[in-house]
């Protein structure tokens, strides 16, 4: 099995586990179901309610998102680009999550698919709070993921240990 296939398999398992936890915790606090028309509406909750509370965010914001697999709502917390960064012009590269201290890559959740890179700023959805907390600084960069040191800095999440 190649490293790429192993990475994808691991990422899919991690995403499934993260979404499963969100489903379990969301089911307890869900209350009445939200209409499908409201699926794209996300509200920012108080800091103590999300897994990113101890992080300093630059260019990112916390959002509560909902997916509708098989017609059932699954809510989860995510980091997305703030309006300023999402509104900037990007061309000729890909967005990726990168931990400069360890040179490791994270992943995005694009719809219900785990991806290492995405093309559009609206697809920058980070749900892997464990990856973020296990690295002192994680950055969203734009450019060639094969040359992360040359890529453009877009946003960051810093965990003060």
Short mmCIF file of N, CA and C in Angstrom, two decimals:
data_model
loop_
_atom_site.label_atom_id
_atom_site.label_comp_id
_atom_site.label_asym_id
_atom_site.label_seq_id
_atom_site.Cartn_x
_atom_site.Cartn_y
_atom_site.Cartn_z
N UNK A 1 0.85 -1.17 0.00
CA UNK A 1 0.00 0.00 0.00
C UNK A 1 0.90 1.23 0.00
N UNK A 2 0.62 2.19 -0.87
CA UNK A 2 1.44 3.39 -0.94
C UNK A 2 1.13 4.31 0.24
N UNK A 3 2.03 5.26 0.47
CA UNK A 3 1.86 6.22 1.55
C UNK A 3 0.59 7.04 1.32
N UNK A 4 0.33 7.38 0.08
CA UNK A 4 -0.85 8.17 -0.25
C UNK A 4 -2.13 7.41 0.11
N UNK A 5 -2.19 6.13 -0.22
CA UNK A 5 -3.37 5.33 0.11
C UNK A 5 -3.51 5.17 1.62
N UNK A 6 -2.39 4.98 2.30
CA UNK A 6 -2.43 4.86 3.76
C UNK A 6 -2.92 6.16 4.38
N UNK A 7 -2.44 7.30 3.88
CA UNK A 7 -2.89 8.60 4.37
C UNK A 7 -4.40 8.76 4.17
N UNK A 8 -4.86 8.45 2.99
CA UNK A 8 -6.29 8.59 2.70
C UNK A 8 -7.14 7.69 3.60
N UNK A 9 -6.71 6.46 3.79
CA UNK A 9 -7.45 5.53 4.64
C UNK A 9 -7.49 6.05 6.08
N UNK A 10 -6.36 6.53 6.57
CA UNK A 10 -6.30 7.07 7.92
C UNK A 10 -7.18 8.31 8.04
N UNK A 11 -7.11 9.19 7.05
CA UNK A 11 -7.91 10.41 7.08
C UNK A 11 -9.40 10.10 7.07
N UNK A 12 -9.81 9.12 6.29
CA UNK A 12 -11.23 8.75 6.23
C UNK A 12 -11.69 8.19 7.57
N UNK A 13 -10.88 7.37 8.19
CA UNK A 13 -11.23 6.82 9.50
C UNK A 13 -11.34 7.95 10.53
N UNK A 14 -10.38 8.89 10.49
CA UNK A 14 -10.42 10.01 11.44
C UNK A 14 -11.65 10.88 11.22
N UNK A 15 -11.98 11.15 9.97
CA UNK A 15 -13.15 11.97 9.68
C UNK A 15 -14.42 11.27 10.13
N UNK A 16 -14.50 9.98 9.89
CA UNK A 16 -15.68 9.23 10.32
C UNK A 16 -15.82 9.26 11.83
N UNK A 17 -14.71 9.12 12.52
CA UNK A 17 -14.75 9.17 13.98
C UNK A 17 -15.16 10.55 14.45
N UNK A 18 -14.61 11.61 13.84
CA UNK A 18 -14.95 12.98 14.24
C UNK A 18 -16.43 13.26 13.99
N UNK A 19 -16.93 12.84 12.84
CA UNK A 19 -18.34 13.06 12.54
C UNK A 19 -19.24 12.21 13.42
N UNK A 20 -18.79 10.99 13.74
CA UNK A 20 -19.56 10.14 14.64
C UNK A 20 -19.69 10.75 16.02
N UNK A 21 -18.60 11.34 16.52
CA UNK A 21 -18.66 12.03 17.81
C UNK A 21 -19.58 13.23 17.74
N UNK A 22 -19.52 13.95 16.62
CA UNK A 22 -20.41 15.09 16.45
C UNK A 22 -21.86 14.66 16.41
N UNK A 23 -22.13 13.53 15.77
CA UNK A 23 -23.48 13.00 15.70
C UNK A 23 -23.96 12.60 17.08
N UNK A 24 -23.11 11.94 17.85
CA UNK A 24 -23.50 11.50 19.18
C UNK A 24 -23.76 12.68 20.10
N UNK A 25 -22.88 13.68 20.08
CA UNK A 25 -23.08 14.84 20.96
C UNK A 25 -24.19 15.73 20.42
N UNK A 26 -24.31 15.82 19.08
CA UNK A 26 -25.36 16.64 18.50
C UNK A 26 -26.74 16.05 18.72
N UNK A 27 -26.83 14.73 18.76
CA UNK A 27 -28.13 14.09 18.97
C UNK A 27 -28.66 14.39 20.36
N UNK A 28 -27.78 14.53 21.35
CA UNK A 28 -28.22 14.80 22.70
C UNK A 28 -28.75 16.22 22.84
N UNK A 29 -28.13 17.17 22.13
CA UNK A 29 -28.50 18.56 22.29
C UNK A 29 -29.31 19.10 21.12
N UNK A 30 -29.69 18.25 20.20
CA UNK A 30 -30.29 18.71 18.96
C UNK A 30 -31.64 19.37 19.13
N UNK A 31 -32.50 18.83 19.94
CA UNK A 31 -33.84 19.37 20.04
C UNK A 31 -34.59 19.08 18.76
N UNK A 32 -35.46 19.99 18.31
CA UNK A 32 -36.20 19.75 17.08
C UNK A 32 -35.28 19.81 15.86
N UNK A 33 -35.63 19.03 14.85
CA UNK A 33 -34.82 18.98 13.63
C UNK A 33 -34.89 20.31 12.90
N UNK A 34 -33.81 20.66 12.21
CA UNK A 34 -33.74 21.89 11.44
C UNK A 34 -34.18 21.58 10.02
N UNK A 35 -34.95 22.47 9.44
CA UNK A 35 -35.42 22.26 8.08
C UNK A 35 -34.26 22.21 7.11
N UNK A 36 -34.32 21.38 6.05
CA UNK A 36 -33.23 21.29 5.09
C UNK A 36 -32.85 22.63 4.48
N UNK A 37 -33.77 23.56 4.35
CA UNK A 37 -33.45 24.86 3.77
C UNK A 37 -32.47 25.63 4.65
N UNK A 38 -32.39 25.29 5.93
CA UNK A 38 -31.51 26.00 6.85
C UNK A 38 -30.16 25.31 7.01
N UNK A 39 -29.87 24.30 6.21
CA UNK A 39 -28.66 23.51 6.40
C UNK A 39 -27.38 24.33 6.22
N UNK A 40 -27.40 25.39 5.44
CA UNK A 40 -26.19 26.17 5.22
C UNK A 40 -26.01 27.28 6.24
N UNK A 41 -26.99 27.47 7.10
CA UNK A 41 -26.90 28.51 8.10
C UNK A 41 -26.13 27.97 9.29
N UNK A 42 -25.07 28.65 9.67
CA UNK A 42 -24.26 28.22 10.81
C UNK A 42 -24.11 29.37 11.78
N UNK A 43 -24.23 29.08 13.06
CA UNK A 43 -24.11 30.10 14.08
C UNK A 43 -22.85 29.87 14.90
N UNK A 44 -22.24 30.94 15.32
CA UNK A 44 -21.08 30.84 16.19
C UNK A 44 -21.60 30.78 17.62
N UNK A 45 -21.18 29.77 18.36
CA UNK A 45 -21.64 29.58 19.73
C UNK A 45 -20.61 30.14 20.70
N UNK A 46 -20.96 30.24 21.96
CA UNK A 46 -20.00 30.71 22.95
C UNK A 46 -18.75 29.85 22.94
N UNK A 47 -17.62 30.45 23.27
CA UNK A 47 -16.33 29.79 23.17
C UNK A 47 -16.26 28.47 23.92
N UNK A 48 -16.90 28.36 25.05
CA UNK A 48 -16.80 27.15 25.87
C UNK A 48 -17.50 25.95 25.23
N UNK A 49 -18.25 26.15 24.19
CA UNK A 49 -19.02 25.07 23.58
C UNK A 49 -18.32 24.36 22.43
N UNK A 50 -17.17 24.83 21.99
CA UNK A 50 -16.53 24.22 20.83
C UNK A 50 -15.12 23.74 21.15
N UNK A 51 -14.59 22.82 20.36
CA UNK A 51 -13.27 22.24 20.65
C UNK A 51 -12.09 23.15 20.32
N UNK A 52 -12.34 24.33 19.79
CA UNK A 52 -11.26 25.23 19.39
C UNK A 52 -11.09 26.39 20.37
N UNK A 53 -11.67 26.29 21.56
CA UNK A 53 -11.73 27.41 22.49
C UNK A 53 -10.37 27.90 22.98
N UNK A 54 -9.37 27.05 23.08
CA UNK A 54 -8.07 27.45 23.62
C UNK A 54 -7.10 27.91 22.53
N UNK A 55 -7.59 28.16 21.34
CA UNK A 55 -6.73 28.52 20.23
C UNK A 55 -6.85 29.99 19.88
N UNK A 56 -5.73 30.55 19.48
CA UNK A 56 -5.72 31.90 18.96
C UNK A 56 -5.85 31.79 17.44
N UNK A 57 -6.88 32.41 16.90
CA UNK A 57 -7.17 32.29 15.47
C UNK A 57 -6.81 33.57 14.74
N UNK A 58 -6.15 33.43 13.61
CA UNK A 58 -5.80 34.55 12.75
C UNK A 58 -6.30 34.21 11.35
N UNK A 59 -7.35 34.89 10.91
CA UNK A 59 -7.91 34.63 9.58
C UNK A 59 -8.90 33.49 9.54
N UNK A 60 -9.17 32.87 10.70
CA UNK A 60 -10.12 31.77 10.80
C UNK A 60 -11.22 32.14 11.79
N UNK A 61 -12.37 31.51 11.64
CA UNK A 61 -13.44 31.68 12.61
C UNK A 61 -14.10 30.33 12.87
N UNK A 62 -14.74 30.22 14.01
CA UNK A 62 -15.42 28.98 14.40
C UNK A 62 -16.85 29.04 13.90
N UNK A 63 -17.29 27.95 13.28
CA UNK A 63 -18.68 27.86 12.80
C UNK A 63 -19.25 26.50 13.17
N UNK A 64 -20.52 26.48 13.41
CA UNK A 64 -21.26 25.24 13.61
C UNK A 64 -21.89 24.91 12.27
N UNK A 65 -21.50 23.79 11.68
CA UNK A 65 -22.00 23.39 10.37
C UNK A 65 -22.87 22.14 10.51
N UNK A 66 -23.71 21.93 9.52
CA UNK A 66 -24.57 20.76 9.50
C UNK A 66 -24.49 20.09 8.14
N UNK A 67 -24.30 18.78 8.16
CA UNK A 67 -24.36 17.97 6.94
C UNK A 67 -25.64 17.15 7.02
N UNK A 68 -26.12 16.70 5.89
CA UNK A 68 -27.36 15.92 5.83
C UNK A 68 -27.14 14.58 5.14
N UNK A 69 -26.29 13.70 5.67
CA UNK A 69 -26.13 12.39 5.04
C UNK A 69 -27.40 11.56 5.20
N UNK A 70 -27.86 10.99 4.12
CA UNK A 70 -29.07 10.16 4.11
C UNK A 70 -30.27 10.90 4.69
N UNK A 71 -30.27 12.23 4.55
CA UNK A 71 -31.42 13.01 4.99
C UNK A 71 -31.49 13.28 6.48
N UNK A 72 -30.46 12.93 7.23
CA UNK A 72 -30.45 13.14 8.67
C UNK A 72 -29.38 14.18 9.03
N UNK A 73 -29.73 15.18 9.85
CA UNK A 73 -28.75 16.23 10.17
C UNK A 73 -27.64 15.74 11.10
N UNK A 74 -26.41 16.12 10.76
CA UNK A 74 -25.25 15.86 11.59
C UNK A 74 -24.54 17.20 11.76
N UNK A 75 -24.53 17.72 13.00
CA UNK A 75 -23.88 19.00 13.26
C UNK A 75 -22.48 18.79 13.82
N UNK A 76 -21.58 19.71 13.49
CA UNK A 76 -20.21 19.62 13.97
C UNK A 76 -19.59 21.00 13.96
N UNK A 77 -18.53 21.17 14.76
CA UNK A 77 -17.78 22.42 14.82
C UNK A 77 -16.67 22.39 13.79
N UNK A 78 -16.38 23.54 13.20
CA UNK A 78 -15.32 23.62 12.20
C UNK A 78 -14.67 25.01 12.24
N UNK A 79 -13.47 25.07 11.71
CA UNK A 79 -12.82 26.35 11.46
C UNK A 79 -12.92 26.62 9.97
N UNK A 80 -13.32 27.84 9.63
CA UNK A 80 -13.42 28.26 8.24
C UNK A 80 -12.71 29.61 8.11
N UNK A 81 -12.41 30.02 6.90
CA UNK A 81 -11.79 31.33 6.69
C UNK A 81 -12.76 32.43 7.05
N UNK A 82 -12.25 33.50 7.66
CA UNK A 82 -13.12 34.64 7.95
C UNK A 82 -13.46 35.36 6.64
N UNK A 83 -14.37 36.31 6.69
CA UNK A 83 -14.86 36.97 5.48
C UNK A 83 -13.74 37.68 4.72
N UNK A 84 -12.81 38.32 5.46
CA UNK A 84 -11.72 39.05 4.81
C UNK A 84 -10.84 38.10 3.99
N UNK A 85 -10.41 37.01 4.60
CA UNK A 85 -9.52 36.07 3.90
C UNK A 85 -10.25 35.32 2.79
N UNK A 86 -11.50 34.97 3.03
CA UNK A 86 -12.27 34.25 2.00
C UNK A 86 -12.55 35.14 0.79
N UNK A 87 -12.59 36.46 1.00
CA UNK A 87 -12.87 37.39 -0.09
C UNK A 87 -11.67 37.78 -0.92
N UNK A 88 -10.47 37.38 -0.52
CA UNK A 88 -9.27 37.71 -1.29
C UNK A 88 -9.20 36.90 -2.58
N UNK A 89 -8.39 37.37 -3.52
CA UNK A 89 -8.21 36.68 -4.80
C UNK A 89 -7.11 35.64 -4.67
N UNK A 90 -7.39 34.45 -5.14
CA UNK A 90 -6.42 33.34 -5.14
C UNK A 90 -6.40 32.73 -6.53
N UNK A 91 -5.21 32.49 -7.07
CA UNK A 91 -5.13 31.81 -8.37
C UNK A 91 -3.80 31.09 -8.48
N UNK A 92 -3.84 29.94 -9.14
CA UNK A 92 -2.63 29.19 -9.42
C UNK A 92 -2.16 28.24 -8.35
N UNK A 93 -2.99 27.91 -7.39
CA UNK A 93 -2.54 27.00 -6.34
C UNK A 93 -3.69 26.27 -5.68
N UNK A 94 -3.39 25.68 -4.55
CA UNK A 94 -4.36 24.93 -3.74
C UNK A 94 -4.22 25.37 -2.28
N UNK A 95 -5.31 25.27 -1.54
CA UNK A 95 -5.27 25.50 -0.09
C UNK A 95 -4.88 24.19 0.58
N UNK A 96 -4.07 24.28 1.63
CA UNK A 96 -3.72 23.10 2.41
C UNK A 96 -3.44 23.51 3.85
N UNK A 97 -3.59 22.54 4.76
CA UNK A 97 -3.33 22.75 6.19
C UNK A 97 -1.94 22.21 6.47
N UNK A 98 -1.11 23.03 7.13
CA UNK A 98 0.30 22.69 7.30
C UNK A 98 0.77 23.07 8.70
N UNK A 99 1.51 22.17 9.35
CA UNK A 99 2.13 22.44 10.64
C UNK A 99 3.61 22.69 10.38
N UNK A 100 4.07 23.95 10.38
CA UNK A 100 5.45 24.24 10.00
C UNK A 100 6.50 23.61 10.93
N UNK A 101 6.21 23.47 12.20
CA UNK A 101 7.20 22.93 13.14
C UNK A 101 7.54 21.46 12.83
N UNK A 102 6.54 20.70 12.41
CA UNK A 102 6.75 19.27 12.15
C UNK A 102 6.70 18.91 10.67
N UNK A 103 6.33 19.90 9.85
CA UNK A 103 6.20 19.71 8.39
C UNK A 103 5.15 18.65 8.04
N UNK A 104 4.09 18.56 8.88
CA UNK A 104 3.00 17.62 8.63
C UNK A 104 1.81 18.36 8.02
N UNK A 105 1.00 17.59 7.30
CA UNK A 105 -0.19 18.13 6.65
C UNK A 105 -1.45 17.65 7.36
N UNK A 106 -2.42 18.53 7.43
CA UNK A 106 -3.74 18.17 7.92
C UNK A 106 -4.67 17.96 6.74
N UNK A 107 -5.98 18.05 6.99
CA UNK A 107 -6.94 17.81 5.93
C UNK A 107 -8.16 18.70 6.12
N UNK A 108 -8.90 18.84 5.04
CA UNK A 108 -10.16 19.58 5.03
C UNK A 108 -11.31 18.59 4.88
N UNK A 109 -12.46 19.01 5.32
CA UNK A 109 -13.67 18.24 5.07
C UNK A 109 -14.45 18.99 4.00
N UNK A 110 -14.47 18.45 2.79
CA UNK A 110 -15.15 19.07 1.66
C UNK A 110 -16.41 18.27 1.39
N UNK A 111 -17.54 18.84 1.76
CA UNK A 111 -18.82 18.12 1.77
C UNK A 111 -18.65 16.99 2.79
N UNK A 112 -18.67 15.75 2.38
CA UNK A 112 -18.42 14.65 3.31
C UNK A 112 -17.17 13.87 2.94
N UNK A 113 -16.28 14.52 2.18
CA UNK A 113 -15.07 13.86 1.71
C UNK A 113 -13.85 14.55 2.35
N UNK A 114 -12.94 13.75 2.87
CA UNK A 114 -11.71 14.26 3.45
C UNK A 114 -10.73 14.51 2.31
N UNK A 115 -10.16 15.73 2.27
CA UNK A 115 -9.23 16.08 1.20
C UNK A 115 -8.02 16.80 1.78
N UNK A 116 -6.86 16.53 1.22
CA UNK A 116 -5.63 17.20 1.66
C UNK A 116 -5.59 18.63 1.14
N UNK A 117 -6.10 18.87 -0.06
CA UNK A 117 -6.12 20.20 -0.66
C UNK A 117 -7.51 20.51 -1.19
N UNK A 118 -7.80 21.81 -1.27
CA UNK A 118 -9.03 22.28 -1.89
C UNK A 118 -8.69 23.49 -2.76
N UNK A 119 -9.55 23.81 -3.70
CA UNK A 119 -9.28 24.87 -4.68
C UNK A 119 -9.91 26.21 -4.33
N UNK A 120 -11.01 26.21 -3.60
CA UNK A 120 -11.79 27.44 -3.36
C UNK A 120 -11.76 27.79 -1.87
N UNK A 121 -11.68 29.09 -1.53
CA UNK A 121 -11.64 29.47 -0.11
C UNK A 121 -12.87 29.01 0.68
N UNK A 122 -14.00 28.87 0.03
CA UNK A 122 -15.21 28.38 0.70
C UNK A 122 -15.12 26.91 1.09
N UNK A 123 -14.16 26.19 0.53
CA UNK A 123 -13.97 24.77 0.85
C UNK A 123 -13.01 24.55 2.02
N UNK A 124 -12.46 25.62 2.56
CA UNK A 124 -11.55 25.51 3.71
C UNK A 124 -12.40 25.27 4.94
N UNK A 125 -12.54 24.00 5.30
CA UNK A 125 -13.32 23.57 6.47
C UNK A 125 -12.44 22.59 7.24
N UNK A 126 -11.99 23.03 8.42
CA UNK A 126 -11.09 22.21 9.23
C UNK A 126 -11.88 21.69 10.43
N UNK A 127 -11.97 20.38 10.57
CA UNK A 127 -12.70 19.78 11.70
C UNK A 127 -11.80 18.96 12.62
N UNK A 128 -10.58 18.74 12.23
CA UNK A 128 -9.68 17.88 13.01
C UNK A 128 -9.04 18.65 14.16
N UNK A 129 -9.78 18.83 15.25
CA UNK A 129 -9.28 19.58 16.40
C UNK A 129 -8.10 18.87 17.06
N UNK A 130 -8.04 17.56 16.96
CA UNK A 130 -6.91 16.82 17.54
C UNK A 130 -5.60 17.17 16.83
N UNK A 131 -5.62 17.26 15.50
CA UNK A 131 -4.44 17.67 14.75
C UNK A 131 -4.03 19.09 15.15
N UNK A 132 -5.00 19.98 15.26
CA UNK A 132 -4.70 21.36 15.61
C UNK A 132 -4.11 21.46 17.01
N UNK A 133 -4.65 20.73 17.96
CA UNK A 133 -4.15 20.80 19.34
C UNK A 133 -2.83 20.07 19.52
N UNK A 134 -2.48 19.15 18.65
CA UNK A 134 -1.23 18.41 18.79
C UNK A 134 -0.04 19.13 18.16
N UNK A 135 -0.28 20.28 17.56
CA UNK A 135 0.78 21.10 16.96
C UNK A 135 0.65 22.52 17.52
N UNK A 136 1.75 23.14 17.89
CA UNK A 136 1.66 24.49 18.47
C UNK A 136 1.09 25.53 17.51
N UNK A 137 1.36 25.37 16.23
CA UNK A 137 0.84 26.31 15.23
C UNK A 137 0.52 25.53 13.96
N UNK A 138 -0.67 25.76 13.46
CA UNK A 138 -1.11 25.14 12.21
C UNK A 138 -1.54 26.28 11.29
N UNK A 139 -1.11 26.21 10.04
CA UNK A 139 -1.42 27.27 9.10
C UNK A 139 -2.21 26.75 7.91
N UNK A 140 -3.07 27.60 7.39
CA UNK A 140 -3.69 27.37 6.09
C UNK A 140 -2.81 28.14 5.11
N UNK A 141 -2.32 27.44 4.12
CA UNK A 141 -1.47 28.07 3.11
C UNK A 141 -2.08 27.87 1.73
N UNK A 142 -1.64 28.70 0.80
CA UNK A 142 -2.12 28.61 -0.58
C UNK A 142 -0.92 28.57 -1.51
N UNK A 143 -0.89 27.58 -2.37
CA UNK A 143 0.19 27.44 -3.32
C UNK A 143 0.37 25.99 -3.69
N UNK A 144 1.62 25.58 -3.86
CA UNK A 144 1.95 24.21 -4.23
C UNK A 144 2.22 23.41 -2.94
N UNK A 145 1.40 22.43 -2.59
CA UNK A 145 1.64 21.66 -1.37
C UNK A 145 2.94 20.85 -1.40
N UNK A 146 3.52 20.65 -2.58
CA UNK A 146 4.80 19.97 -2.66
C UNK A 146 5.96 20.89 -2.26
N UNK A 147 5.70 22.18 -2.17
CA UNK A 147 6.67 23.18 -1.74
C UNK A 147 6.01 24.09 -0.70
N UNK A 148 5.67 23.54 0.47
CA UNK A 148 4.91 24.32 1.45
C UNK A 148 5.65 25.55 1.97
N UNK A 149 6.97 25.51 2.00
CA UNK A 149 7.74 26.66 2.50
C UNK A 149 7.61 27.88 1.59
N UNK A 150 7.26 27.68 0.33
CA UNK A 150 7.08 28.78 -0.62
C UNK A 150 5.63 29.22 -0.76
N UNK A 151 4.72 28.50 -0.14
CA UNK A 151 3.29 28.81 -0.28
C UNK A 151 2.93 30.06 0.52
N UNK A 152 1.89 30.71 0.09
CA UNK A 152 1.39 31.94 0.70
C UNK A 152 0.66 31.63 2.00
N UNK A 153 1.00 32.35 3.07
CA UNK A 153 0.28 32.23 4.34
C UNK A 153 -1.11 32.82 4.17
N UNK A 154 -2.15 32.10 4.64
CA UNK A 154 -3.52 32.59 4.55
C UNK A 154 -4.08 32.80 5.95
N UNK A 155 -3.95 31.81 6.84
CA UNK A 155 -4.55 31.90 8.17
C UNK A 155 -3.81 30.94 9.10
N UNK A 156 -4.06 31.10 10.42
CA UNK A 156 -3.40 30.20 11.37
C UNK A 156 -4.25 29.97 12.61
N UNK A 157 -3.95 28.87 13.28
CA UNK A 157 -4.52 28.54 14.58
C UNK A 157 -3.33 28.18 15.47
N UNK A 158 -3.19 28.91 16.60
CA UNK A 158 -2.09 28.70 17.51
C UNK A 158 -2.63 28.21 18.85
N UNK A 159 -2.06 27.11 19.33
CA UNK A 159 -2.43 26.57 20.64
C UNK A 159 -1.33 26.92 21.61
N UNK A 160 -1.67 27.70 22.63
CA UNK A 160 -0.68 28.07 23.65
C UNK A 160 -0.62 26.97 24.66
N UNK A 161 0.52 26.34 24.80
CA UNK A 161 0.67 25.18 25.67
C UNK A 161 1.03 25.58 27.07
#
